[in-house]
């Protein structure tokens, strides 16, 4: 089974102590974030790593670069920003882990990603590392003013902004109704 996330490591495995550079340009796997914010499936991801052959398996250290996309949590404007994650993972050989074993078999705890036959597989690692690093603060800019709670206008574009002159005419009907109900 061919996969763009896989790197052949047979030569490396035969030679403990040696290392190999990896520079992978792939499409982001699905499942990183949600429909509101995340790394979009198919967007470009780059993995640059050094694979070192140890007696017990392969150690992978490097970084993943990708693009986070979503909506600003205050003003709902689109955000797109680069992210870079450093990682360190261990890839032990697995006797029953053949090249085409189902993905669900993957162990993704503690940075352990079993080899698939003679291949290192970066799909689960990319998904896990990027998911962990997704920004918690999702703003188009650190001082985003958000939307006006009264009229919904973008306060970044309409500032200063006030309603002291009376409510927006679009809301006149509403306040009329409110007045009538409170009488
Ligand atoms: Zn914003
Ligand atoms: Zn307003």
PDB file of C-alpha atoms and ligand atoms in Angstrom:
ATOM      1  CA  UNK A   1       0.000   0.000   0.000  1.00  0.00           C
ATOM      2  CA  UNK A   2       1.549   3.264  -1.111  1.00  0.00           C
ATOM      3  CA  UNK A   3       1.146   6.357   0.995  1.00  0.00           C
ATOM      4  CA  UNK A   4       2.677   9.790   0.677  1.00  0.00           C
ATOM      5  CA  UNK A   5       3.316   9.755   4.437  1.00  0.00           C
ATOM      6  CA  UNK A   6       5.673   6.790   4.330  1.00  0.00           C
ATOM      7  CA  UNK A   7       9.439   6.797   4.179  1.00  0.00           C
ATOM      8  CA  UNK A   8      11.471   3.642   3.460  1.00  0.00           C
ATOM      9  CA  UNK A   9      13.857   2.869   6.313  1.00  0.00           C
ATOM     10  CA  UNK A  10      15.116  -0.653   5.557  1.00  0.00           C
ATOM     11  CA  UNK A  11      18.735   0.476   5.050  1.00  0.00           C
ATOM     12  CA  UNK A  12      18.613   2.539   8.221  1.00  0.00           C
ATOM     13  CA  UNK A  13      17.300  -0.390  10.260  1.00  0.00           C
ATOM     14  CA  UNK A  14      20.161  -2.596   9.107  1.00  0.00           C
ATOM     15  CA  UNK A  15      22.710  -0.076  10.309  1.00  0.00           C
ATOM     16  CA  UNK A  16      22.242   1.007  13.953  1.00  0.00           C
ATOM     17  CA  UNK A  17      24.013   4.270  14.649  1.00  0.00           C
ATOM     18  CA  UNK A  18      23.344   5.715  11.210  1.00  0.00           C
ATOM     19  CA  UNK A  19      20.902   8.479  10.407  1.00  0.00           C
ATOM     20  CA  UNK A  20      18.896   9.792   7.493  1.00  0.00           C
ATOM     21  CA  UNK A  21      17.392  13.191   6.666  1.00  0.00           C
ATOM     22  CA  UNK A  22      13.756  13.394   5.693  1.00  0.00           C
ATOM     23  CA  UNK A  23      12.056  16.264   3.918  1.00  0.00           C
ATOM     24  CA  UNK A  24       8.453  15.402   3.111  1.00  0.00           C
ATOM     25  CA  UNK A  25       5.932  17.637   1.432  1.00  0.00           C
ATOM     26  CA  UNK A  26       2.500  16.141   1.851  1.00  0.00           C
ATOM     27  CA  UNK A  27      -1.172  17.071   2.094  1.00  0.00           C
ATOM     28  CA  UNK A  28      -2.637  17.448   5.567  1.00  0.00           C
ATOM     29  CA  UNK A  29      -4.544  14.353   6.703  1.00  0.00           C
ATOM     30  CA  UNK A  30      -8.151  14.772   7.844  1.00  0.00           C
ATOM     31  CA  UNK A  31      -9.164  15.274  11.449  1.00  0.00           C
ATOM     32  CA  UNK A  32      -6.950  18.161  12.601  1.00  0.00           C
ATOM     33  CA  UNK A  33      -9.248  20.539  14.476  1.00  0.00           C
ATOM     34  CA  UNK A  34     -12.907  20.997  13.548  1.00  0.00           C
ATOM     35  CA  UNK A  35     -14.940  22.790  10.911  1.00  0.00           C
ATOM     36  CA  UNK A  36     -14.454  26.077  12.751  1.00  0.00           C
ATOM     37  CA  UNK A  37     -10.724  26.021  13.248  1.00  0.00           C
ATOM     38  CA  UNK A  38      -7.903  23.688  12.290  1.00  0.00           C
ATOM     39  CA  UNK A  39      -5.503  22.542   9.619  1.00  0.00           C
ATOM     40  CA  UNK A  40      -7.617  21.910   6.520  1.00  0.00           C
ATOM     41  CA  UNK A  41      -7.448  18.474   4.963  1.00  0.00           C
ATOM     42  CA  UNK A  42      -5.282  18.611   1.865  1.00  0.00           C
ATOM     43  CA  UNK A  43      -3.475  21.839   2.744  1.00  0.00           C
ATOM     44  CA  UNK A  44       0.326  21.727   2.433  1.00  0.00           C
ATOM     45  CA  UNK A  45       2.344  20.207   5.271  1.00  0.00           C
ATOM     46  CA  UNK A  46       6.093  19.874   5.418  1.00  0.00           C
ATOM     47  CA  UNK A  47       7.991  17.483   7.671  1.00  0.00           C
ATOM     48  CA  UNK A  48      11.717  17.976   8.125  1.00  0.00           C
ATOM     49  CA  UNK A  49      13.320  15.412  10.369  1.00  0.00           C
ATOM     50  CA  UNK A  50      16.367  13.405  11.215  1.00  0.00           C
ATOM     51  CA  UNK A  51      15.781   9.673  11.592  1.00  0.00           C
ATOM     52  CA  UNK A  52      18.348   7.920  13.753  1.00  0.00           C
ATOM     53  CA  UNK A  53      18.706   4.174  13.862  1.00  0.00           C
ATOM     54  CA  UNK A  54      18.848   2.811  17.389  1.00  0.00           C
ATOM     55  CA  UNK A  55      19.065  -0.834  18.310  1.00  0.00           C
ATOM     56  CA  UNK A  56      15.427  -0.851  19.411  1.00  0.00           C
ATOM     57  CA  UNK A  57      13.957   1.127  16.552  1.00  0.00           C
ATOM     58  CA  UNK A  58      14.077   4.527  14.920  1.00  0.00           C
ATOM     59  CA  UNK A  59      14.080   7.877  16.609  1.00  0.00           C
ATOM     60  CA  UNK A  60      12.587  10.756  14.620  1.00  0.00           C
ATOM     61  CA  UNK A  61      13.241  14.361  15.587  1.00  0.00           C
ATOM     62  CA  UNK A  62      12.332  17.445  13.644  1.00  0.00           C
ATOM     63  CA  UNK A  63       9.626  19.901  12.832  1.00  0.00           C
ATOM     64  CA  UNK A  64       6.300  20.052  11.053  1.00  0.00           C
ATOM     65  CA  UNK A  65       5.162  23.187   9.249  1.00  0.00           C
ATOM     66  CA  UNK A  66       1.542  23.761   8.290  1.00  0.00           C
ATOM     67  CA  UNK A  67      -1.213  26.355   7.963  1.00  0.00           C
ATOM     68  CA  UNK A  68      -3.916  26.951  10.546  1.00  0.00           C
ATOM     69  CA  UNK A  69      -7.199  28.235   9.194  1.00  0.00           C
ATOM     70  CA  UNK A  70     -10.462  29.286  10.723  1.00  0.00           C
ATOM     71  CA  UNK A  71     -12.520  32.166  12.032  1.00  0.00           C
ATOM     72  CA  UNK A  72     -11.545  34.800  14.570  1.00  0.00           C
ATOM     73  CA  UNK A  73     -13.451  33.951  17.736  1.00  0.00           C
ATOM     74  CA  UNK A  74     -14.357  37.620  18.299  1.00  0.00           C
ATOM     75  CA  UNK A  75     -15.136  39.095  14.880  1.00  0.00           C
ATOM     76  CA  UNK A  76     -15.486  35.929  12.739  1.00  0.00           C
ATOM     77  CA  UNK A  77     -13.031  37.189  10.134  1.00  0.00           C
ATOM     78  CA  UNK A  78     -11.037  34.479   8.313  1.00  0.00           C
ATOM     79  CA  UNK A  79      -7.651  33.685   9.785  1.00  0.00           C
ATOM     80  CA  UNK A  80      -4.831  31.855   8.065  1.00  0.00           C
ATOM     81  CA  UNK A  81      -1.485  31.576   9.784  1.00  0.00           C
ATOM     82  CA  UNK A  82       1.574  29.368   9.610  1.00  0.00           C
ATOM     83  CA  UNK A  83       2.362  27.000  12.467  1.00  0.00           C
ATOM     84  CA  UNK A  84       5.534  25.148  13.222  1.00  0.00           C
ATOM     85  CA  UNK A  85       5.741  22.257  15.672  1.00  0.00           C
ATOM     86  CA  UNK A  86       8.850  20.532  16.935  1.00  0.00           C
ATOM     87  CA  UNK A  87       8.486  16.855  17.657  1.00  0.00           C
ATOM     88  CA  UNK A  88      10.341  13.838  18.860  1.00  0.00           C
ATOM     89  CA  UNK A  89       8.960  10.365  18.237  1.00  0.00           C
ATOM     90  CA  UNK A  90       9.990   6.775  18.546  1.00  0.00           C
ATOM     91  CA  UNK A  91       9.257   4.214  15.861  1.00  0.00           C
ATOM     92  CA  UNK A  92       9.805   0.642  16.991  1.00  0.00           C
ATOM     93  CA  UNK A  93       9.527  -2.305  14.631  1.00  0.00           C
ATOM     94  CA  UNK A  94       6.355  -4.347  15.107  1.00  0.00           C
ATOM     95  CA  UNK A  95       6.342  -7.978  14.181  1.00  0.00           C
ATOM     96  CA  UNK A  96       2.706  -8.086  13.141  1.00  0.00           C
ATOM     97  CA  UNK A  97       2.728  -4.580  11.713  1.00  0.00           C
ATOM     98  CA  UNK A  98       2.925  -5.171   8.015  1.00  0.00           C
ATOM     99  CA  UNK A  99       2.996  -2.442   5.452  1.00  0.00           C
ATOM    100  CA  UNK A 100      -0.731  -2.585   4.880  1.00  0.00           C
ATOM    101  CA  UNK A 101      -2.005  -3.137   8.411  1.00  0.00           C
ATOM    102  CA  UNK A 102      -5.053  -0.981   9.072  1.00  0.00           C
ATOM    103  CA  UNK A 103      -4.343   2.519  10.364  1.00  0.00           C
ATOM    104  CA  UNK A 104      -6.495   1.956  13.421  1.00  0.00           C
ATOM    105  CA  UNK A 105      -3.778  -0.275  14.781  1.00  0.00           C
ATOM    106  CA  UNK A 106      -1.511   2.702  15.314  1.00  0.00           C
ATOM    107  CA  UNK A 107      -0.397   3.425  18.863  1.00  0.00           C
ATOM    108  CA  UNK A 108      -0.343   7.174  19.235  1.00  0.00           C
ATOM    109  CA  UNK A 109       0.432   7.565  22.931  1.00  0.00           C
ATOM    110  CA  UNK A 110       3.712   8.978  24.170  1.00  0.00           C
ATOM    111  CA  UNK A 111       5.006   9.738  20.719  1.00  0.00           C
ATOM    112  CA  UNK A 112       5.274   6.089  19.713  1.00  0.00           C
ATOM    113  CA  UNK A 113       4.510   5.281  16.083  1.00  0.00           C
ATOM    114  CA  UNK A 114       5.291   1.684  15.126  1.00  0.00           C
ATOM    115  CA  UNK A 115       7.017   1.110  11.808  1.00  0.00           C
ATOM    116  CA  UNK A 116       4.953  -0.449   9.047  1.00  0.00           C
ATOM    117  CA  UNK A 117       7.178  -3.161   7.735  1.00  0.00           C
ATOM    118  CA  UNK A 118      10.219  -1.281   6.442  1.00  0.00           C
ATOM    119  CA  UNK A 119       8.489   2.088   6.400  1.00  0.00           C
ATOM    120  CA  UNK A 120       8.207   4.968   8.861  1.00  0.00           C
ATOM    121  CA  UNK A 121       4.683   6.375   8.672  1.00  0.00           C
ATOM    122  CA  UNK A 122       4.189  10.056   9.455  1.00  0.00           C
ATOM    123  CA  UNK A 123       0.427  10.344   9.021  1.00  0.00           C
ATOM    124  CA  UNK A 124      -0.581   9.753  12.664  1.00  0.00           C
ATOM    125  CA  UNK A 125       2.323  11.816  13.914  1.00  0.00           C
ATOM    126  CA  UNK A 126       1.382  14.797  11.737  1.00  0.00           C
ATOM    127  CA  UNK A 127      -2.236  14.601  12.908  1.00  0.00           C
ATOM    128  CA  UNK A 128      -1.379  14.279  16.609  1.00  0.00           C
ATOM    129  CA  UNK A 129       1.319  16.940  16.744  1.00  0.00           C
ATOM    130  CA  UNK A 130      -0.674  19.523  14.814  1.00  0.00           C
ATOM    131  CA  UNK A 131      -3.832  18.822  16.833  1.00  0.00           C
ATOM    132  CA  UNK A 132      -1.940  19.366  20.094  1.00  0.00           C
ATOM    133  CA  UNK A 133      -0.485  22.635  18.851  1.00  0.00           C
ATOM    134  CA  UNK A 134      -3.607  24.268  17.472  1.00  0.00           C
ATOM    135  CA  UNK A 135      -3.832  27.773  18.888  1.00  0.00           C
ATOM    136  CA  UNK A 136      -6.138  28.169  21.844  1.00  0.00           C
ATOM    137  CA  UNK A 137      -6.418  31.899  21.287  1.00  0.00           C
ATOM    138  CA  UNK A 138      -7.951  32.296  17.868  1.00  0.00           C
ATOM    139  CA  UNK A 139      -7.920  35.958  17.030  1.00  0.00           C
ATOM    140  CA  UNK A 140      -7.349  37.807  13.756  1.00  0.00           C
ATOM    141  CA  UNK A 141      -5.067  40.094  15.764  1.00  0.00           C
ATOM    142  CA  UNK A 142      -4.266  40.225  19.492  1.00  0.00           C
ATOM    143  CA  UNK A 143      -6.322  43.365  20.098  1.00  0.00           C
ATOM    144  CA  UNK A 144      -9.339  42.412  17.965  1.00  0.00           C
ATOM    145  CA  UNK A 145     -12.318  44.471  19.181  1.00  0.00           C
ATOM    146  CA  UNK A 146     -14.891  41.945  18.039  1.00  0.00           C
ATOM    147  CA  UNK A 147     -18.452  42.688  16.998  1.00  0.00           C
ATOM    148  CA  UNK A 148     -20.739  45.242  18.602  1.00  0.00           C
ATOM    149  CA  UNK A 149     -23.161  43.384  20.881  1.00  0.00           C
ATOM    150  CA  UNK A 150     -25.898  45.867  19.991  1.00  0.00           C
ATOM    151  CA  UNK A 151     -25.758  46.140  16.211  1.00  0.00           C
ATOM    152  CA  UNK A 152     -23.290  43.432  15.202  1.00  0.00           C
ATOM    153  CA  UNK A 153     -20.966  45.768  13.341  1.00  0.00           C
ATOM    154  CA  UNK A 154     -17.246  44.941  13.162  1.00  0.00           C
ATOM    155  CA  UNK A 155     -15.699  47.247  15.755  1.00  0.00           C
ATOM    156  CA  UNK A 156     -12.269  47.000  14.122  1.00  0.00           C
ATOM    157  CA  UNK A 157     -13.674  48.899  11.178  1.00  0.00           C
ATOM    158  CA  UNK A 158     -16.153  51.123  12.954  1.00  0.00           C
ATOM    159  CA  UNK A 159     -14.354  52.813  15.828  1.00  0.00           C
ATOM    160  CA  UNK A 160     -15.123  54.786  17.907  1.00  0.00           C
ATOM    161  CA  UNK A 161     -18.571  53.307  17.986  1.00  0.00           C
ATOM    162  CA  UNK A 162     -21.453  54.162  20.226  1.00  0.00           C
ATOM    163  CA  UNK A 163     -25.216  53.992  20.475  1.00  0.00           C
ATOM    164  CA  UNK A 164     -25.721  57.074  22.575  1.00  0.00           C
ATOM    165  CA  UNK A 165     -27.543  58.747  19.705  1.00  0.00           C
ATOM    166  CA  UNK A 166     -30.224  56.127  20.020  1.00  0.00           C
ATOM    167  CA  UNK A 167     -30.610  52.636  18.612  1.00  0.00           C
ATOM    168  CA  UNK A 168     -29.998  51.715  15.027  1.00  0.00           C
ATOM    169  CA  UNK A 169     -33.147  52.314  12.975  1.00  0.00           C
ATOM    170  CA  UNK A 170     -33.096  48.646  12.039  1.00  0.00           C
ATOM    171  CA  UNK A 171     -33.807  47.925  15.668  1.00  0.00           C
ATOM    172  CA  UNK A 172     -36.445  50.571  16.173  1.00  0.00           C
ATOM    173  CA  UNK A 173     -39.241  48.065  15.680  1.00  0.00           C
ATOM    174  CA  UNK A 174     -37.747  45.800  18.298  1.00  0.00           C
ATOM    175  CA  UNK A 175     -37.467  48.492  20.923  1.00  0.00           C
ATOM    176  CA  UNK A 176     -40.981  49.630  20.151  1.00  0.00           C
ATOM    177  CA  UNK A 177     -42.143  46.116  20.810  1.00  0.00           C
ATOM    178  CA  UNK A 178     -40.124  45.956  23.988  1.00  0.00           C
ATOM    179  CA  UNK A 179     -41.634  49.215  25.212  1.00  0.00           C
ATOM    180  CA  UNK A 180     -45.106  47.921  24.594  1.00  0.00           C
ATOM    181  CA  UNK A 181     -44.410  44.692  26.453  1.00  0.00           C
ATOM    182  CA  UNK A 182     -42.997  46.367  29.517  1.00  0.00           C
ATOM    183  CA  UNK A 183     -45.978  48.707  29.914  1.00  0.00           C
TER     184      UNK A 183
HETATM  185 ZN1  LIG B   1     -11.074  39.412  14.917  1.00  0.00          ZN
HETATM  186 ZN1  LIG B   2     -23.108  48.897  17.426  1.00  0.00          ZN
END
